[in-house]
PDB file of C-alpha atoms in Angstrom:
ATOM      1  CA  MET D   1     154.607 115.278 110.804  1.00  0.00           C
ATOM      2  CA  SER D   2     154.860 114.446 114.306  1.00  0.00           C
ATOM      3  CA  VAL D   3     156.458 110.836 115.797  1.00  0.00           C
ATOM      4  CA  GLY D   4     154.671 109.992 119.275  1.00  0.00           C
ATOM      5  CA  ASN D   5     151.271 108.788 117.538  1.00  0.00           C
ATOM      6  CA  GLN D   6     152.809 108.273 113.868  1.00  0.00           C
ATOM      7  CA  HIS D   7     151.153 110.836 112.155  1.00  0.00           C
ATOM      8  CA  TYR D   8     152.417 112.082 108.777  1.00  0.00           C
ATOM      9  CA  TYR D   9     150.775 114.682 106.690  1.00  0.00           C
ATOM     10  CA  PHE D  10     152.169 115.250 102.832  1.00  0.00           C
ATOM     11  CA  GLY D  11     151.983 118.518 101.714  1.00  0.00           C
ATOM     12  CA  ASN D  12     148.056 119.356 101.150  1.00  0.00           C
ATOM     13  CA  GLY D  13     147.546 116.029  99.781  1.00  0.00           C
ATOM     14  CA  ASP D  14     147.847 112.712 101.234  1.00  0.00           C
ATOM     15  CA  HIS D  15     147.598 111.966 105.046  1.00  0.00           C
ATOM     16  CA  VAL D  16     148.186 109.000 106.316  1.00  0.00           C
ATOM     17  CA  THR D  17     148.176 107.155 110.045  1.00  0.00           C
ATOM     18  CA  MET D  18     150.051 104.791 111.264  1.00  0.00           C
ATOM     19  CA  ASP D  19     148.657 102.724 114.200  1.00  0.00           C
ATOM     20  CA  GLY D  20     151.395 100.590 115.262  1.00  0.00           C
ATOM     21  CA  GLY D  21     153.114  97.342 113.805  1.00  0.00           C
ATOM     22  CA  SER D  22     156.200  97.706 111.255  1.00  0.00           C
ATOM     23  CA  GLY D  23     156.652  97.635 107.639  1.00  0.00           C
ATOM     24  CA  ASN D  24     153.931  99.392 106.951  1.00  0.00           C
ATOM     25  CA  THR D  25     153.475 100.582 103.283  1.00  0.00           C
ATOM     26  CA  GLY D  26     151.551 103.291 103.416  1.00  0.00           C
ATOM     27  CA  ILE D  27     149.609 104.676 100.095  1.00  0.00           C
ATOM     28  CA  ASP D  28     150.375 102.296  97.119  1.00  0.00           C
ATOM     29  CA  LYS D  29     150.025 104.858  94.539  1.00  0.00           C
ATOM     30  CA  ARG D  30     151.323 102.496  91.300  1.00  0.00           C
ATOM     31  CA  VAL D  31     149.603 103.936  88.078  1.00  0.00           C
ATOM     32  CA  THR D  32     147.293 100.995  86.160  1.00  0.00           C
ATOM     33  CA  PRO D  33     148.020 101.438  82.561  1.00  0.00           C
ATOM     34  CA  ALA D  34     145.020 102.400  79.972  1.00  0.00           C
ATOM     35  CA  ARG D  35     143.020  99.611  78.855  1.00  0.00           C
ATOM     36  CA  GLU D  36     143.826  98.507  75.550  1.00  0.00           C
ATOM     37  CA  VAL D  37     141.223  98.786  72.865  1.00  0.00           C
ATOM     38  CA  PRO D  38     140.938  96.097  70.603  1.00  0.00           C
ATOM     39  CA  GLN D  39     142.101  96.637  67.147  1.00  0.00           C
ATOM     40  CA  ALA D  40     138.630  96.025  65.556  1.00  0.00           C
ATOM     41  CA  ILE D  41     136.821  98.355  68.170  1.00  0.00           C
ATOM     42  CA  GLU D  42     139.683 101.055  67.683  1.00  0.00           C
ATOM     43  CA  GLU D  43     139.074 101.152  63.795  1.00  0.00           C
ATOM     44  CA  ALA D  44     135.351 101.059  64.065  1.00  0.00           C
ATOM     45  CA  LEU D  45     135.244 104.197  66.644  1.00  0.00           C
ATOM     46  CA  GLY D  46     137.920 105.895  63.848  1.00  0.00           C
ATOM     47  CA  GLU D  47     135.419 105.158  61.080  1.00  0.00           C
ATOM     48  CA  LEU D  48     132.407 106.335  63.934  1.00  0.00           C
ATOM     49  CA  LEU D  49     134.321 109.500  64.630  1.00  0.00           C
ATOM     50  CA  THR D  50     134.473 110.672  61.084  1.00  0.00           C
ATOM     51  CA  LEU D  51     130.707 109.783  60.423  1.00  0.00           C
ATOM     52  CA  ILE D  52     129.950 112.331  63.526  1.00  0.00           C
ATOM     53  CA  GLN D  53     132.203 114.874  62.236  1.00  0.00           C
ATOM     54  CA  GLU D  54     130.295 114.844  58.926  1.00  0.00           C
ATOM     55  CA  LEU D  55     127.142 114.949  60.824  1.00  0.00           C
ATOM     56  CA  ARG D  56     127.753 117.457  62.977  1.00  0.00           C
ATOM     57  CA  THR D  57     128.372 119.839  60.115  1.00  0.00           C
ATOM     58  CA  GLN D  58     124.640 119.577  58.979  1.00  0.00           C
ATOM     59  CA  ALA D  59     123.009 119.035  62.320  1.00  0.00           C
ATOM     60  CA  PRO D  60     121.523 121.723  64.091  1.00  0.00           C
ATOM     61  CA  PRO D  61     123.367 123.655  66.543  1.00  0.00           C
ATOM     62  CA  VAL D  62     121.866 121.988  69.650  1.00  0.00           C
ATOM     63  CA  SER D  63     122.759 118.523  68.544  1.00  0.00           C
ATOM     64  CA  SER D  64     126.492 119.158  67.302  1.00  0.00           C
ATOM     65  CA  ASP D  65     127.123 120.582  70.735  1.00  0.00           C
ATOM     66  CA  ALA D  66     125.604 117.565  72.237  1.00  0.00           C
ATOM     67  CA  LEU D  67     128.110 115.179  69.841  1.00  0.00           C
ATOM     68  CA  ASP D  68     130.918 117.129  70.587  1.00  0.00           C
ATOM     69  CA  ASP D  69     130.329 116.701  74.158  1.00  0.00           C
ATOM     70  CA  LEU D  70     130.511 112.813  73.373  1.00  0.00           C
ATOM     71  CA  LEU D  71     133.650 113.191  71.604  1.00  0.00           C
ATOM     72  CA  PRO D  72     136.332 112.715  73.945  1.00  0.00           C
ATOM     73  CA  VAL D  73     134.694 109.410  75.182  1.00  0.00           C
ATOM     74  CA  LEU D  74     134.561 107.757  71.827  1.00  0.00           C
ATOM     75  CA  ARG D  75     138.314 107.956  71.257  1.00  0.00           C
ATOM     76  CA  PRO D  76     140.057 104.873  70.927  1.00  0.00           C
ATOM     77  CA  GLU D  77     142.781 106.296  72.841  1.00  0.00           C
ATOM     78  CA  ALA D  78     140.141 107.431  75.887  1.00  0.00           C
ATOM     79  CA  ASP D  79     140.762 105.652  78.982  1.00  0.00           C
ATOM     80  CA  VAL D  80     137.358 105.174  79.712  1.00  0.00           C
ATOM     81  CA  GLN D  81     134.921 102.205  81.245  1.00  0.00           C
ATOM     82  CA  PRO D  82     133.220 100.516  78.681  1.00  0.00           C
ATOM     83  CA  PRO D  83     129.946 101.198  80.325  1.00  0.00           C
ATOM     84  CA  GLU D  84     130.775 104.857  80.018  1.00  0.00           C
ATOM     85  CA  ARG D  85     131.788 104.516  76.430  1.00  0.00           C
ATOM     86  CA  HIS D  86     128.440 102.336  76.013  1.00  0.00           C
ATOM     87  CA  ARG D  87     126.484 105.314  77.164  1.00  0.00           C
ATOM     88  CA  ALA D  88     128.090 107.663  74.942  1.00  0.00           C
ATOM     89  CA  LEU D  89     127.206 105.316  71.900  1.00  0.00           C
ATOM     90  CA  LEU D  90     123.409 104.962  72.635  1.00  0.00           C
ATOM     91  CA  ALA D  91     123.184 108.816  73.227  1.00  0.00           C
ATOM     92  CA  VAL D  92     125.162 109.289  69.524  1.00  0.00           C
ATOM     93  CA  ALA D  93     122.888 106.802  68.101  1.00  0.00           C
ATOM     94  CA  GLY D  94     119.629 108.589  69.926  1.00  0.00           C
ATOM     95  CA  ILE D  95     120.697 112.360  68.529  1.00  0.00           C
ATOM     96  CA  ALA D  96     121.317 110.541  64.541  1.00  0.00           C
ATOM     97  CA  ALA D  97     118.108 108.809  64.675  1.00  0.00           C
ATOM     98  CA  THR D  98     116.603 112.271  65.598  1.00  0.00           C
ATOM     99  CA  ILE D  99     118.254 114.091  62.487  1.00  0.00           C
ATOM    100  CA  GLY D 100     116.657 111.645  59.770  1.00  0.00           C
ATOM    101  CA  ALA D 101     118.287 109.812  56.893  1.00  0.00           C
ATOM    102  CA  LEU D 102     121.556 111.992  57.580  1.00  0.00           C
ATOM    103  CA  GLY D 103     122.339 110.176  60.814  1.00  0.00           C
ATOM    104  CA  VAL D 104     121.574 106.602  59.331  1.00  0.00           C
ATOM    105  CA  PRO D 105     125.621 105.799  58.950  1.00  0.00           C
ATOM    106  CA  VAL D 106     126.109 106.820  62.651  1.00  0.00           C
ATOM    107  CA  VAL D 107     123.707 104.645  63.604  1.00  0.00           C
ATOM    108  CA  GLU D 108     124.547 101.528  61.125  1.00  0.00           C
ATOM    109  CA  ALA D 109     128.356 102.729  63.204  1.00  0.00           C
ATOM    110  CA  VAL D 110     127.260 102.692  66.031  1.00  0.00           C
ATOM    111  CA  SER D 111     125.448  99.327  66.297  1.00  0.00           C
ATOM    112  CA  LYS D 112     128.504  97.946  64.636  1.00  0.00           C
ATOM    113  CA  VAL D 113     131.049  98.797  67.458  1.00  0.00           C
ATOM    114  CA  LEU D 114     128.068  97.765  69.758  1.00  0.00           C
ATOM    115  CA  GLU D 115     128.450  94.587  68.686  1.00  0.00           C
ATOM    116  CA  LEU D 116     132.067  94.773  68.515  1.00  0.00           C
ATOM    117  CA  MET D 117     132.313  95.168  72.347  1.00  0.00           C
ATOM    118  CA  GLY D 118     129.484  92.443  73.103  1.00  0.00           C
ATOM    119  CA  ALA D 119     126.727  95.078  73.546  1.00  0.00           C
ATOM    120  CA  LYS D 120     124.493  93.931  71.345  1.00  0.00           C
TER     121      LYS D 120
END
């Protein structure tokens, strides 16, 4: 911290430079609340997650691993942007489609979630 040129260093993190003025705020670190997922989408995601868990036990290991990688984004409580969730849903539908008849309920559940999100 120096006073002459008003340079402030806070540990290993933030660096603030004040070039004149008065009443400067510096860094505003408000916490943004997590997005609220509408109840219908939350329920549809819950159903989808149940179907994915069933599918992954019967899917080839490579497909199961790919589904596992996508699960965190699909949880209703996950604070993700809608485009990120949309991409994960499309990836799940693609994996489920390649598995055949076992994946049909998952593809249908993904379609339902996408429709509720207004993406279809």
